[in-house]
Amino acid sequence: MSVERTLILIKPDGVSRHIIGRIISRFEDKGLRLLAMKFMTVTKQQAEMHYSVHSLKPFFSDLVSYLTSGPIVAMIWEGDNAIVSCRNICGATDGSKAAPGTIRGDFSLNIEENIVHASDSKESYEHEYPIFFNENEIVVK
């Protein structure tokens, strides 16, 4: 077993649809531990840093606009194999192709507004979490 941390974002469409609690429950039900959570508005600079791996792609500005279009919920979860577990809970990036029972499969109809973000690797988590959290905001029991 490998205890890991991962970043989960409930994106503006998930917040505006009032499904925050339903999304959080899925991670809790899996047995993951919530270490940090904040309700926030993402700045353009934060969104550009978050999506920096896509900076040369034609859809980069759309990603930035989407993430800054309304409030989000940023969270850090911890648990055995948390990265893979959380990505499985989230489902395929394109909600129209995501399996039923996953967050995107149940709540998203497309790839543009896909409800959540989940770090895809330890390296991604290390890049992403400082964009949204300071070390002193992470509660470790």
Short mmCIF file of N, CA and C in Angstrom, two decimals:
data_model
loop_
_atom_site.label_atom_id
_atom_site.label_comp_id
_atom_site.label_asym_id
_atom_site.label_seq_id
_atom_site.Cartn_x
_atom_site.Cartn_y
_atom_site.Cartn_z
N MET A 1 0.84 -1.19 0.00
CA MET A 1 0.00 0.00 0.00
C MET A 1 0.88 1.24 0.00
N SER A 2 0.39 2.25 -0.66
CA SER A 2 1.13 3.50 -0.77
C SER A 2 0.22 4.66 -0.38
N VAL A 3 0.50 5.28 0.78
CA VAL A 3 -0.29 6.44 1.19
C VAL A 3 0.14 7.63 0.37
N GLU A 4 -0.83 8.24 -0.30
CA GLU A 4 -0.57 9.37 -1.18
C GLU A 4 -1.52 10.51 -0.85
N ARG A 5 -1.17 11.66 -1.37
CA ARG A 5 -2.06 12.82 -1.34
C ARG A 5 -2.40 13.20 -2.77
N THR A 6 -3.58 13.78 -2.93
CA THR A 6 -4.00 14.24 -4.25
C THR A 6 -4.85 15.49 -4.12
N LEU A 7 -4.82 16.29 -5.16
CA LEU A 7 -5.64 17.50 -5.22
C LEU A 7 -6.91 17.21 -6.00
N ILE A 8 -8.02 17.59 -5.42
CA ILE A 8 -9.32 17.50 -6.09
C ILE A 8 -9.90 18.90 -6.13
N LEU A 9 -10.38 19.31 -7.29
CA LEU A 9 -11.09 20.58 -7.43
C LEU A 9 -12.51 20.28 -7.87
N ILE A 10 -13.47 20.85 -7.16
CA ILE A 10 -14.84 20.87 -7.68
C ILE A 10 -14.93 22.16 -8.47
N LYS A 11 -15.08 22.03 -9.76
CA LYS A 11 -15.01 23.16 -10.67
C LYS A 11 -16.29 24.00 -10.61
N PRO A 12 -16.27 25.17 -11.26
CA PRO A 12 -17.42 26.07 -11.17
C PRO A 12 -18.77 25.44 -11.51
N ASP A 13 -18.81 24.52 -12.47
CA ASP A 13 -20.11 23.91 -12.80
C ASP A 13 -20.60 23.01 -11.68
N GLY A 14 -19.70 22.32 -10.99
CA GLY A 14 -20.09 21.49 -9.85
C GLY A 14 -20.60 22.32 -8.69
N VAL A 15 -19.96 23.48 -8.47
CA VAL A 15 -20.40 24.38 -7.40
C VAL A 15 -21.76 24.99 -7.75
N SER A 16 -21.91 25.49 -8.98
CA SER A 16 -23.16 26.17 -9.36
C SER A 16 -24.35 25.21 -9.40
N ARG A 17 -24.09 23.93 -9.58
CA ARG A 17 -25.17 22.94 -9.60
C ARG A 17 -25.50 22.41 -8.21
N HIS A 18 -24.81 22.90 -7.19
CA HIS A 18 -25.10 22.55 -5.79
C HIS A 18 -24.94 21.06 -5.52
N ILE A 19 -23.83 20.48 -6.03
CA ILE A 19 -23.57 19.05 -5.80
C ILE A 19 -22.27 18.83 -5.03
N ILE A 20 -21.81 19.85 -4.32
CA ILE A 20 -20.56 19.76 -3.56
C ILE A 20 -20.61 18.59 -2.57
N GLY A 21 -21.65 18.54 -1.77
CA GLY A 21 -21.76 17.49 -0.76
C GLY A 21 -21.80 16.10 -1.35
N ARG A 22 -22.51 15.96 -2.46
CA ARG A 22 -22.61 14.65 -3.12
C ARG A 22 -21.24 14.20 -3.64
N ILE A 23 -20.45 15.15 -4.11
CA ILE A 23 -19.12 14.83 -4.61
C ILE A 23 -18.20 14.45 -3.45
N ILE A 24 -18.20 15.25 -2.40
CA ILE A 24 -17.34 14.96 -1.24
C ILE A 24 -17.67 13.59 -0.66
N SER A 25 -18.93 13.25 -0.59
CA SER A 25 -19.35 11.96 -0.04
C SER A 25 -18.69 10.78 -0.75
N ARG A 26 -18.48 10.91 -2.02
CA ARG A 26 -17.89 9.79 -2.78
C ARG A 26 -16.46 9.50 -2.32
N PHE A 27 -15.71 10.55 -2.03
CA PHE A 27 -14.33 10.36 -1.55
C PHE A 27 -14.33 9.85 -0.11
N GLU A 28 -15.24 10.37 0.70
CA GLU A 28 -15.36 9.88 2.08
C GLU A 28 -15.79 8.41 2.09
N ASP A 29 -16.75 8.06 1.25
CA ASP A 29 -17.23 6.68 1.19
C ASP A 29 -16.12 5.71 0.81
N LYS A 30 -15.16 6.17 0.04
CA LYS A 30 -14.04 5.33 -0.39
C LYS A 30 -13.06 5.09 0.77
N GLY A 31 -13.13 5.94 1.80
CA GLY A 31 -12.23 5.78 2.94
C GLY A 31 -11.05 6.73 2.91
N LEU A 32 -11.09 7.70 2.02
CA LEU A 32 -10.03 8.70 1.95
C LEU A 32 -10.20 9.73 3.06
N ARG A 33 -9.12 10.39 3.40
CA ARG A 33 -9.13 11.37 4.50
C ARG A 33 -8.93 12.77 3.94
N LEU A 34 -9.85 13.68 4.28
CA LEU A 34 -9.77 15.07 3.84
C LEU A 34 -8.79 15.82 4.74
N LEU A 35 -7.75 16.40 4.11
CA LEU A 35 -6.72 17.13 4.87
C LEU A 35 -6.86 18.64 4.76
N ALA A 36 -7.48 19.11 3.68
CA ALA A 36 -7.64 20.56 3.48
C ALA A 36 -8.79 20.79 2.52
N MET A 37 -9.51 21.91 2.75
CA MET A 37 -10.60 22.26 1.87
C MET A 37 -10.83 23.75 1.96
N LYS A 38 -11.06 24.37 0.81
CA LYS A 38 -11.41 25.79 0.80
C LYS A 38 -12.31 26.11 -0.38
N PHE A 39 -13.22 27.03 -0.12
CA PHE A 39 -14.12 27.58 -1.12
C PHE A 39 -13.44 28.84 -1.61
N MET A 40 -13.21 28.97 -2.90
CA MET A 40 -12.41 30.10 -3.39
C MET A 40 -12.74 30.44 -4.82
N THR A 41 -12.30 31.62 -5.22
CA THR A 41 -12.35 32.04 -6.61
C THR A 41 -10.91 31.98 -7.13
N VAL A 42 -10.71 31.31 -8.22
CA VAL A 42 -9.38 31.14 -8.81
C VAL A 42 -9.03 32.37 -9.64
N THR A 43 -7.82 32.90 -9.43
CA THR A 43 -7.36 34.02 -10.23
C THR A 43 -6.89 33.52 -11.60
N LYS A 44 -6.77 34.43 -12.53
CA LYS A 44 -6.27 34.08 -13.86
C LYS A 44 -4.86 33.50 -13.74
N GLN A 45 -4.03 34.10 -12.89
CA GLN A 45 -2.66 33.61 -12.72
C GLN A 45 -2.65 32.19 -12.16
N GLN A 46 -3.49 31.91 -11.17
CA GLN A 46 -3.56 30.56 -10.61
C GLN A 46 -4.02 29.56 -11.68
N ALA A 47 -5.04 29.92 -12.45
CA ALA A 47 -5.54 29.02 -13.49
C ALA A 47 -4.47 28.76 -14.55
N GLU A 48 -3.73 29.79 -14.92
CA GLU A 48 -2.66 29.61 -15.91
C GLU A 48 -1.56 28.71 -15.37
N MET A 49 -1.22 28.85 -14.09
CA MET A 49 -0.23 27.95 -13.49
C MET A 49 -0.76 26.52 -13.45
N HIS A 50 -2.02 26.38 -13.05
CA HIS A 50 -2.62 25.05 -12.93
C HIS A 50 -2.62 24.33 -14.27
N TYR A 51 -2.97 25.02 -15.32
CA TYR A 51 -3.06 24.42 -16.65
C TYR A 51 -1.81 24.65 -17.50
N SER A 52 -0.70 24.98 -16.88
CA SER A 52 0.53 25.31 -17.62
C SER A 52 0.97 24.22 -18.59
N VAL A 53 0.69 22.95 -18.28
CA VAL A 53 1.07 21.87 -19.20
C VAL A 53 0.33 21.96 -20.53
N HIS A 54 -0.77 22.71 -20.55
CA HIS A 54 -1.56 22.87 -21.77
C HIS A 54 -1.37 24.25 -22.41
N SER A 55 -0.37 25.00 -21.96
CA SER A 55 -0.24 26.41 -22.37
C SER A 55 -0.08 26.61 -23.87
N LEU A 56 0.44 25.65 -24.58
CA LEU A 56 0.63 25.79 -26.03
C LEU A 56 -0.50 25.18 -26.85
N LYS A 57 -1.50 24.65 -26.17
CA LYS A 57 -2.62 24.02 -26.88
C LYS A 57 -3.70 25.06 -27.17
N PRO A 58 -4.45 24.86 -28.24
CA PRO A 58 -5.45 25.86 -28.65
C PRO A 58 -6.57 26.07 -27.63
N PHE A 59 -6.81 25.10 -26.76
CA PHE A 59 -7.90 25.21 -25.79
C PHE A 59 -7.47 25.78 -24.45
N PHE A 60 -6.20 26.21 -24.33
CA PHE A 60 -5.68 26.73 -23.06
C PHE A 60 -6.50 27.89 -22.51
N SER A 61 -6.80 28.88 -23.34
CA SER A 61 -7.55 30.04 -22.84
C SER A 61 -8.96 29.66 -22.40
N ASP A 62 -9.55 28.65 -23.05
CA ASP A 62 -10.87 28.18 -22.63
C ASP A 62 -10.81 27.52 -21.25
N LEU A 63 -9.74 26.74 -21.00
CA LEU A 63 -9.56 26.12 -19.69
C LEU A 63 -9.44 27.18 -18.60
N VAL A 64 -8.63 28.20 -18.87
CA VAL A 64 -8.42 29.28 -17.90
C VAL A 64 -9.74 30.02 -17.64
N SER A 65 -10.46 30.33 -18.70
CA SER A 65 -11.74 31.03 -18.56
C SER A 65 -12.73 30.21 -17.75
N TYR A 66 -12.79 28.94 -18.01
CA TYR A 66 -13.71 28.04 -17.32
C TYR A 66 -13.39 27.98 -15.82
N LEU A 67 -12.12 27.78 -15.48
CA LEU A 67 -11.76 27.64 -14.06
C LEU A 67 -11.95 28.94 -13.29
N THR A 68 -11.89 30.07 -13.97
CA THR A 68 -12.05 31.37 -13.30
C THR A 68 -13.48 31.90 -13.41
N SER A 69 -14.39 31.13 -13.98
CA SER A 69 -15.75 31.62 -14.24
C SER A 69 -16.66 31.66 -13.02
N GLY A 70 -16.24 31.07 -11.92
CA GLY A 70 -17.04 31.05 -10.70
C GLY A 70 -16.26 30.39 -9.60
N PRO A 71 -16.82 30.34 -8.40
CA PRO A 71 -16.09 29.74 -7.28
C PRO A 71 -15.88 28.24 -7.46
N ILE A 72 -14.84 27.73 -6.81
CA ILE A 72 -14.53 26.31 -6.81
C ILE A 72 -14.37 25.85 -5.36
N VAL A 73 -14.29 24.55 -5.17
CA VAL A 73 -13.89 23.97 -3.89
C VAL A 73 -12.61 23.21 -4.16
N ALA A 74 -11.52 23.63 -3.50
CA ALA A 74 -10.23 22.95 -3.61
C ALA A 74 -10.04 22.07 -2.39
N MET A 75 -9.56 20.84 -2.60
CA MET A 75 -9.40 19.89 -1.51
C MET A 75 -8.13 19.07 -1.69
N ILE A 76 -7.57 18.66 -0.57
CA ILE A 76 -6.48 17.69 -0.57
C ILE A 76 -6.97 16.47 0.18
N TRP A 77 -6.87 15.32 -0.48
CA TRP A 77 -7.29 14.05 0.09
C TRP A 77 -6.07 13.15 0.25
N GLU A 78 -6.12 12.27 1.23
CA GLU A 78 -5.01 11.36 1.50
C GLU A 78 -5.56 9.95 1.71
N GLY A 79 -4.78 8.97 1.27
CA GLY A 79 -5.17 7.58 1.49
C GLY A 79 -4.30 6.65 0.67
N ASP A 80 -4.53 5.35 0.86
CA ASP A 80 -3.81 4.35 0.09
C ASP A 80 -4.14 4.51 -1.39
N ASN A 81 -3.11 4.67 -2.19
CA ASN A 81 -3.28 4.82 -3.64
C ASN A 81 -4.32 5.89 -3.98
N ALA A 82 -4.26 7.01 -3.28
CA ALA A 82 -5.27 8.08 -3.41
C ALA A 82 -5.37 8.62 -4.83
N ILE A 83 -4.27 8.72 -5.53
CA ILE A 83 -4.31 9.32 -6.87
C ILE A 83 -5.16 8.48 -7.81
N VAL A 84 -4.86 7.20 -7.91
CA VAL A 84 -5.63 6.32 -8.79
C VAL A 84 -7.06 6.18 -8.30
N SER A 85 -7.24 6.03 -6.99
CA SER A 85 -8.58 5.89 -6.43
C SER A 85 -9.45 7.10 -6.76
N CYS A 86 -8.92 8.29 -6.58
CA CYS A 86 -9.70 9.50 -6.86
C CYS A 86 -9.99 9.65 -8.34
N ARG A 87 -9.03 9.32 -9.18
CA ARG A 87 -9.29 9.42 -10.63
C ARG A 87 -10.36 8.42 -11.05
N ASN A 88 -10.37 7.25 -10.43
CA ASN A 88 -11.42 6.27 -10.74
C ASN A 88 -12.79 6.77 -10.27
N ILE A 89 -12.84 7.42 -9.12
CA ILE A 89 -14.09 7.99 -8.61
C ILE A 89 -14.57 9.09 -9.56
N CYS A 90 -13.66 9.88 -10.09
CA CYS A 90 -14.02 10.98 -11.00
C CYS A 90 -14.50 10.49 -12.35
N GLY A 91 -13.89 9.45 -12.89
CA GLY A 91 -14.26 8.93 -14.19
C GLY A 91 -13.50 9.60 -15.32
N ALA A 92 -13.77 9.17 -16.53
CA ALA A 92 -13.10 9.69 -17.73
C ALA A 92 -13.30 11.20 -17.85
N THR A 93 -12.29 11.89 -18.36
CA THR A 93 -12.32 13.34 -18.49
C THR A 93 -13.53 13.82 -19.29
N ASP A 94 -13.87 13.11 -20.33
CA ASP A 94 -15.04 13.46 -21.13
C ASP A 94 -16.27 12.83 -20.48
N GLY A 95 -17.11 13.66 -19.90
CA GLY A 95 -18.29 13.17 -19.19
C GLY A 95 -19.21 12.33 -20.04
N SER A 96 -19.23 12.56 -21.36
CA SER A 96 -20.10 11.76 -22.23
C SER A 96 -19.59 10.34 -22.39
N LYS A 97 -18.31 10.11 -22.03
CA LYS A 97 -17.71 8.78 -22.13
C LYS A 97 -17.45 8.16 -20.78
N ALA A 98 -17.68 8.90 -19.70
CA ALA A 98 -17.39 8.41 -18.35
C ALA A 98 -18.43 7.38 -17.92
N ALA A 99 -17.97 6.39 -17.20
CA ALA A 99 -18.85 5.30 -16.76
C ALA A 99 -19.88 5.78 -15.75
N PRO A 100 -21.10 5.27 -15.83
CA PRO A 100 -22.09 5.55 -14.79
C PRO A 100 -21.52 5.12 -13.43
N GLY A 101 -21.87 5.87 -12.41
CA GLY A 101 -21.35 5.59 -11.08
C GLY A 101 -20.14 6.43 -10.73
N THR A 102 -19.51 7.03 -11.75
CA THR A 102 -18.42 7.97 -11.49
C THR A 102 -19.01 9.38 -11.41
N ILE A 103 -18.25 10.31 -10.85
CA ILE A 103 -18.74 11.69 -10.75
C ILE A 103 -19.07 12.25 -12.12
N ARG A 104 -18.13 12.13 -13.05
CA ARG A 104 -18.38 12.68 -14.38
C ARG A 104 -19.44 11.89 -15.13
N GLY A 105 -19.47 10.58 -14.94
CA GLY A 105 -20.47 9.75 -15.59
C GLY A 105 -21.88 10.09 -15.12
N ASP A 106 -22.01 10.48 -13.87
CA ASP A 106 -23.32 10.80 -13.31
C ASP A 106 -23.73 12.26 -13.49
N PHE A 107 -22.75 13.18 -13.58
CA PHE A 107 -23.09 14.60 -13.54
C PHE A 107 -22.64 15.43 -14.74
N SER A 108 -21.78 14.91 -15.61
CA SER A 108 -21.25 15.71 -16.70
C SER A 108 -21.68 15.15 -18.05
N LEU A 109 -21.95 16.07 -19.00
CA LEU A 109 -22.36 15.65 -20.33
C LEU A 109 -21.27 15.83 -21.38
N ASN A 110 -20.17 16.51 -21.02
CA ASN A 110 -19.16 16.80 -22.03
C ASN A 110 -17.77 16.94 -21.41
N ILE A 111 -16.80 17.23 -22.24
CA ILE A 111 -15.42 17.38 -21.78
C ILE A 111 -15.14 18.80 -21.28
N GLU A 112 -15.92 19.76 -21.74
CA GLU A 112 -15.66 21.15 -21.38
C GLU A 112 -16.04 21.44 -19.93
N GLU A 113 -17.22 21.04 -19.53
CA GLU A 113 -17.68 21.25 -18.15
C GLU A 113 -17.77 19.87 -17.51
N ASN A 114 -16.67 19.46 -16.88
CA ASN A 114 -16.60 18.09 -16.40
C ASN A 114 -16.52 17.96 -14.88
N ILE A 115 -17.04 18.95 -14.17
CA ILE A 115 -17.34 18.91 -12.74
C ILE A 115 -16.13 18.95 -11.81
N VAL A 116 -15.12 18.09 -12.06
CA VAL A 116 -14.00 17.95 -11.12
C VAL A 116 -12.65 17.86 -11.83
N HIS A 117 -11.62 18.16 -11.06
CA HIS A 117 -10.24 17.90 -11.47
C HIS A 117 -9.62 17.00 -10.42
N ALA A 118 -8.80 16.06 -10.85
CA ALA A 118 -8.04 15.20 -9.93
C ALA A 118 -6.62 15.07 -10.46
N SER A 119 -5.64 15.27 -9.58
CA SER A 119 -4.23 15.12 -9.98
C SER A 119 -4.04 13.74 -10.61
N ASP A 120 -3.24 13.69 -11.68
CA ASP A 120 -3.05 12.40 -12.37
C ASP A 120 -1.75 11.68 -12.00
N SER A 121 -0.93 12.29 -11.15
CA SER A 121 0.33 11.66 -10.73
C SER A 121 0.87 12.38 -9.50
N LYS A 122 1.87 11.78 -8.87
CA LYS A 122 2.51 12.45 -7.73
C LYS A 122 3.16 13.76 -8.18
N GLU A 123 3.74 13.75 -9.37
CA GLU A 123 4.38 14.95 -9.90
C GLU A 123 3.34 16.06 -10.14
N SER A 124 2.21 15.69 -10.68
CA SER A 124 1.15 16.68 -10.89
C SER A 124 0.67 17.24 -9.56
N TYR A 125 0.47 16.37 -8.58
CA TYR A 125 0.04 16.84 -7.26
C TYR A 125 1.06 17.84 -6.71
N GLU A 126 2.35 17.54 -6.79
CA GLU A 126 3.40 18.43 -6.26
C GLU A 126 3.40 19.77 -6.98
N HIS A 127 3.04 19.78 -8.25
CA HIS A 127 2.95 21.03 -9.01
C HIS A 127 1.67 21.80 -8.65
N GLU A 128 0.57 21.07 -8.47
CA GLU A 128 -0.73 21.69 -8.35
C GLU A 128 -1.09 22.20 -6.95
N TYR A 129 -0.81 21.41 -5.92
CA TYR A 129 -1.36 21.80 -4.62
C TYR A 129 -0.86 23.16 -4.13
N PRO A 130 0.42 23.55 -4.38
CA PRO A 130 0.84 24.87 -3.89
C PRO A 130 0.14 26.05 -4.58
N ILE A 131 -0.50 25.80 -5.71
CA ILE A 131 -1.25 26.85 -6.39
C ILE A 131 -2.47 27.23 -5.55
N PHE A 132 -2.99 26.26 -4.81
CA PHE A 132 -4.24 26.45 -4.07
C PHE A 132 -4.09 26.45 -2.55
N PHE A 133 -3.01 25.87 -2.02
CA PHE A 133 -2.84 25.74 -0.57
C PHE A 133 -1.42 26.08 -0.13
N ASN A 134 -1.32 26.67 1.07
CA ASN A 134 -0.04 26.81 1.76
C ASN A 134 0.11 25.58 2.66
N GLU A 135 1.33 25.22 2.98
CA GLU A 135 1.57 24.05 3.85
C GLU A 135 0.80 24.14 5.17
N ASN A 136 0.69 25.35 5.75
CA ASN A 136 0.03 25.48 7.05
C ASN A 136 -1.48 25.29 6.97
N GLU A 137 -2.05 25.17 5.77
CA GLU A 137 -3.48 24.94 5.61
C GLU A 137 -3.82 23.46 5.55
N ILE A 138 -2.80 22.61 5.51
CA ILE A 138 -3.02 21.17 5.43
C ILE A 138 -2.98 20.59 6.83
N VAL A 139 -4.09 19.98 7.25
CA VAL A 139 -4.21 19.43 8.59
C VAL A 139 -3.75 17.98 8.56
N VAL A 140 -2.76 17.65 9.37
CA VAL A 140 -2.26 16.28 9.47
C VAL A 140 -2.51 15.81 10.89
N LYS A 141 -3.20 14.69 11.00
CA LYS A 141 -3.52 14.11 12.31
C LYS A 141 -2.50 13.08 12.71
#
